[in-house]
PDB file of C-alpha atoms in Angstrom:
ATOM      1  CA  MET A   1     -21.183 -20.911 -16.707  1.00  0.00           C
ATOM      2  CA  GLN A   2     -18.824 -17.968 -14.485  1.00  0.00           C
ATOM      3  CA  TYR A   3     -21.070 -18.452 -11.665  1.00  0.00           C
ATOM      4  CA  ILE A   4     -21.040 -21.627 -11.755  1.00  0.00           C
ATOM      5  CA  VAL A   5     -17.368 -22.118 -11.651  1.00  0.00           C
ATOM      6  CA  MET A   6     -17.165 -19.705  -9.460  1.00  0.00           C
ATOM      7  CA  PHE A   7     -19.007 -21.355  -6.595  1.00  0.00           C
ATOM      8  CA  MET A   8     -17.510 -24.560  -7.345  1.00  0.00           C
ATOM      9  CA  LEU A   9     -14.343 -23.401  -6.448  1.00  0.00           C
ATOM     10  CA  CYS A  10     -15.534 -21.931  -3.105  1.00  0.00           C
ATOM     11  CA  VAL A  11     -16.813 -25.564  -2.402  1.00  0.00           C
ATOM     12  CA  ILE A  12     -13.445 -27.062  -3.477  1.00  0.00           C
ATOM     13  CA  ALA A  13     -11.617 -25.157  -0.813  1.00  0.00           C
ATOM     14  CA  SER A  14     -13.937 -25.188   1.643  1.00  0.00           C
ATOM     15  CA  ILE A  15     -13.924 -28.897   1.383  1.00  0.00           C
ATOM     16  CA  ALA A  16     -10.085 -28.630   1.131  1.00  0.00           C
ATOM     17  CA  ASP A  17     -10.321 -26.293   4.415  1.00  0.00           C
ATOM     18  CA  VAL A  18     -12.571 -29.316   5.778  1.00  0.00           C
ATOM     19  CA  LEU A  19      -9.669 -32.410   5.419  1.00  0.00           C
ATOM     20  CA  THR A  20      -6.566 -30.290   6.182  1.00  0.00           C
ATOM     21  CA  GLY A  21      -8.448 -29.486   9.285  1.00  0.00           C
ATOM     22  CA  ILE A  22      -8.811 -33.471  10.496  1.00  0.00           C
ATOM     23  CA  CYS A  23      -5.401 -34.080   9.001  1.00  0.00           C
ATOM     24  CA  LYS A  24      -3.908 -31.049  11.660  1.00  0.00           C
ATOM     25  CA  ALA A  25      -6.730 -32.520  14.276  1.00  0.00           C
ATOM     26  CA  TYR A  26      -5.870 -36.002  14.323  1.00  0.00           C
ATOM     27  CA  ALA A  27      -2.117 -35.058  13.616  1.00  0.00           C
ATOM     28  CA  THR A  28      -2.623 -32.348  16.995  1.00  0.00           C
ATOM     29  CA  SER A  29      -4.298 -32.220  19.823  1.00  0.00           C
ATOM     30  CA  GLY A  30      -7.187 -34.546  18.304  1.00  0.00           C
ATOM     31  CA  TYR A  31     -10.934 -34.171  16.928  1.00  0.00           C
ATOM     32  CA  ASP A  32     -13.213 -32.305  17.909  1.00  0.00           C
ATOM     33  CA  SER A  33     -16.962 -32.695  16.797  1.00  0.00           C
ATOM     34  CA  THR A  34     -17.392 -29.063  18.415  1.00  0.00           C
ATOM     35  CA  ILE A  35     -14.804 -27.811  16.206  1.00  0.00           C
ATOM     36  CA  MET A  36     -15.607 -29.243  13.541  1.00  0.00           C
ATOM     37  CA  ARG A  37     -18.937 -27.879  13.803  1.00  0.00           C
ATOM     38  CA  LYS A  38     -18.867 -24.460  14.383  1.00  0.00           C
ATOM     39  CA  GLY A  39     -16.393 -25.280  10.971  1.00  0.00           C
ATOM     40  CA  LEU A  40     -18.900 -26.789   8.830  1.00  0.00           C
ATOM     41  CA  TYR A  41     -21.262 -23.812  10.175  1.00  0.00           C
ATOM     42  CA  GLY A  42     -18.973 -20.800   9.348  1.00  0.00           C
ATOM     43  CA  LYS A  43     -18.230 -22.528   5.400  1.00  0.00           C
ATOM     44  CA  ALA A  44     -22.534 -23.364   5.068  1.00  0.00           C
ATOM     45  CA  THR A  45     -22.095 -19.191   6.035  1.00  0.00           C
ATOM     46  CA  ASN A  46     -19.795 -18.831   2.999  1.00  0.00           C
ATOM     47  CA  LEU A  47     -21.282 -20.575   0.352  1.00  0.00           C
ATOM     48  CA  THR A  48     -24.631 -18.580   1.498  1.00  0.00           C
ATOM     49  CA  VAL A  49     -23.021 -15.269   1.191  1.00  0.00           C
ATOM     50  CA  MET A  50     -21.251 -16.341  -2.424  1.00  0.00           C
ATOM     51  CA  ALA A  51     -24.807 -17.836  -3.189  1.00  0.00           C
ATOM     52  CA  PHE A  52     -26.711 -14.065  -2.513  1.00  0.00           C
ATOM     53  CA  ALA A  53     -23.626 -12.220  -4.648  1.00  0.00           C
ATOM     54  CA  ILE A  54     -23.851 -14.338  -7.425  1.00  0.00           C
ATOM     55  CA  ALA A  55     -27.587 -13.537  -7.271  1.00  0.00           C
ATOM     56  CA  VAL A  56     -27.100  -9.723  -6.864  1.00  0.00           C
ATOM     57  CA  GLU A  57     -24.518 -10.344 -10.102  1.00  0.00           C
ATOM     58  CA  ILE A  58     -27.248 -11.713 -12.119  1.00  0.00           C
ATOM     59  CA  GLY A  59     -30.220  -9.940 -10.596  1.00  0.00           C
ATOM     60  CA  LEU A  60     -28.050  -6.248 -11.330  1.00  0.00           C
ATOM     61  CA  GLU A  61     -27.221  -7.541 -15.255  1.00  0.00           C
ATOM     62  CA  MET A  62     -31.176  -7.970 -15.377  1.00  0.00           C
ATOM     63  CA  LEU A  63     -32.450  -4.331 -13.730  1.00  0.00           C
ATOM     64  CA  GLY A  64     -29.551  -2.670 -16.124  1.00  0.00           C
ATOM     65  CA  ASN A  65     -30.828  -4.985 -19.448  1.00  0.00           C
ATOM     66  CA  TYR A  66     -33.926  -3.056 -18.038  1.00  0.00           C
ATOM     67  CA  TYR A  67     -33.154  -0.061 -17.350  1.00  0.00           C
ATOM     68  CA  GLN A  68     -30.853  -0.055 -20.324  1.00  0.00           C
ATOM     69  CA  GLN A  69     -27.008   0.260 -18.334  1.00  0.00           C
ATOM     70  CA  GLU A  70     -26.038  -3.350 -19.260  1.00  0.00           C
ATOM     71  CA  GLN A  71     -22.617  -1.652 -19.008  1.00  0.00           C
ATOM     72  CA  LEU A  72     -22.733  -0.304 -14.902  1.00  0.00           C
ATOM     73  CA  ALA A  73     -25.018  -2.883 -14.300  1.00  0.00           C
ATOM     74  CA  LYS A  74     -22.614  -5.806 -15.078  1.00  0.00           C
ATOM     75  CA  TRP A  75     -19.586  -3.766 -13.825  1.00  0.00           C
ATOM     76  CA  THR A  76     -20.981  -3.297 -10.317  1.00  0.00           C
ATOM     77  CA  GLY A  77     -21.511  -7.155  -9.929  1.00  0.00           C
ATOM     78  CA  ALA A  78     -18.991  -8.447 -11.307  1.00  0.00           C
ATOM     79  CA  ILE A  79     -17.312  -6.602  -9.093  1.00  0.00           C
ATOM     80  CA  THR A  80     -19.194  -7.434  -6.111  1.00  0.00           C
ATOM     81  CA  ALA A  81     -19.866 -10.723  -6.735  1.00  0.00           C
ATOM     82  CA  GLY A  82     -15.538 -10.792  -7.806  1.00  0.00           C
ATOM     83  CA  PHE A  83     -15.405  -9.544  -3.996  1.00  0.00           C
ATOM     84  CA  VAL A  84     -17.022 -11.905  -2.087  1.00  0.00           C
ATOM     85  CA  PHE A  85     -15.114 -14.917  -4.442  1.00  0.00           C
ATOM     86  CA  GLY A  86     -11.598 -13.631  -3.759  1.00  0.00           C
ATOM     87  CA  LEU A  87     -12.861 -12.686  -0.018  1.00  0.00           C
ATOM     88  CA  ILE A  88     -14.299 -17.061   1.094  1.00  0.00           C
ATOM     89  CA  VAL A  89     -11.251 -17.881  -1.214  1.00  0.00           C
ATOM     90  CA  LEU A  90      -8.766 -16.088   0.523  1.00  0.00           C
ATOM     91  CA  MET A  91      -9.667 -17.177   3.628  1.00  0.00           C
ATOM     92  CA  GLU A  92     -10.336 -20.464   2.354  1.00  0.00           C
ATOM     93  CA  SER A  93      -6.447 -20.244   1.526  1.00  0.00           C
ATOM     94  CA  ILE A  94      -5.048 -19.087   4.465  1.00  0.00           C
ATOM     95  CA  SER A  95      -6.707 -22.145   6.316  1.00  0.00           C
ATOM     96  CA  ILE A  96      -5.238 -24.677   4.293  1.00  0.00           C
ATOM     97  CA  ALA A  97      -2.212 -22.952   5.241  1.00  0.00           C
ATOM     98  CA  GLU A  98      -2.583 -23.139   8.842  1.00  0.00           C
ATOM     99  CA  ASN A  99      -3.799 -26.299   8.975  1.00  0.00           C
ATOM    100  CA  PHE A 100      -0.893 -27.714   6.498  1.00  0.00           C
ATOM    101  CA  ALA A 101       1.770 -25.812   8.883  1.00  0.00           C
ATOM    102  CA  GLN A 102       0.232 -27.435  12.328  1.00  0.00           C
ATOM    103  CA  ALA A 103       0.295 -30.691  10.822  1.00  0.00           C
ATOM    104  CA  ASN A 104       3.486 -31.029   9.739  1.00  0.00           C
ATOM    105  CA  PRO A 105       5.778 -29.088  11.535  1.00  0.00           C
ATOM    106  CA  LYS A 106       8.988 -30.527  10.199  1.00  0.00           C
ATOM    107  CA  SER A 107       8.137 -30.005   7.254  1.00  0.00           C
ATOM    108  CA  PRO A 108      10.255 -26.747   5.848  1.00  0.00           C
ATOM    109  CA  LEU A 109       7.511 -26.172   3.451  1.00  0.00           C
ATOM    110  CA  ALA A 110       5.879 -25.594   6.818  1.00  0.00           C
ATOM    111  CA  LYS A 111       8.464 -23.727   8.220  1.00  0.00           C
ATOM    112  CA  VAL A 112       8.174 -21.493   5.514  1.00  0.00           C
ATOM    113  CA  LEU A 113       3.915 -20.681   6.033  1.00  0.00           C
ATOM    114  CA  ALA A 114       4.286 -20.770   9.544  1.00  0.00           C
ATOM    115  CA  LYS A 115       7.103 -17.140   8.741  1.00  0.00           C
ATOM    116  CA  ARG A 116       4.408 -16.213   6.153  1.00  0.00           C
ATOM    117  CA  LEU A 117       1.178 -16.988   8.476  1.00  0.00           C
ATOM    118  CA  LYS A 118       2.786 -15.134  11.334  1.00  0.00           C
ATOM    119  CA  LYS A 119       3.798 -11.652   9.819  1.00  0.00           C
ATOM    120  CA  ILE A 120      -0.323 -11.410   8.350  1.00  0.00           C
ATOM    121  CA  GLY A 121      -0.858 -11.967  12.800  1.00  0.00           C
ATOM    122  CA  LYS A 122      -1.190 -16.006  12.526  1.00  0.00           C
ATOM    123  CA  ASP A 123       0.305 -18.264  14.746  1.00  0.00           C
ATOM    124  CA  VAL A 124       0.529 -21.714  14.083  1.00  0.00           C
ATOM    125  CA  SER A 125       3.637 -22.885  16.662  1.00  0.00           C
ATOM    126  CA  GLN A 126      -0.231 -22.667  19.255  1.00  0.00           C
ATOM    127  CA  ASP A 127      -3.400 -24.891  18.629  1.00  0.00           C
ATOM    128  CA  GLU A 128      -5.631 -22.412  18.523  1.00  0.00           C
ATOM    129  CA  LYS A 129      -9.168 -23.725  18.678  1.00  0.00           C
ATOM    130  CA  GLU A 130     -11.290 -22.239  16.474  1.00  0.00           C
TER     131      GLU A 130
END
């Protein structure tokens, strides 16, 4: 069940990023299908990597049971899947924040987000082609 939840949260984050990206595109420069297509390829890659990390976790648990090393295998698999899951959700969250800040430049929340994003090296004051 935990694998389904992890994967579905990645899917939901990807969908939210795509939707906020579409809103940003229409609010700023306009929709470009080339950028959208590249973004969707990236999302598909992220979800494939997440599915692979889940498969590694399941496989390590099975090997751990076979070799009587359940705890070591369980921790190794959990760290692998957890790291990939955290990285994907973090990347999608930053992208959603960028899209929101660019689509709503006058919003007080967008101004705070833009300031925070600038600290991590993301300048949302200009429209970047992804």
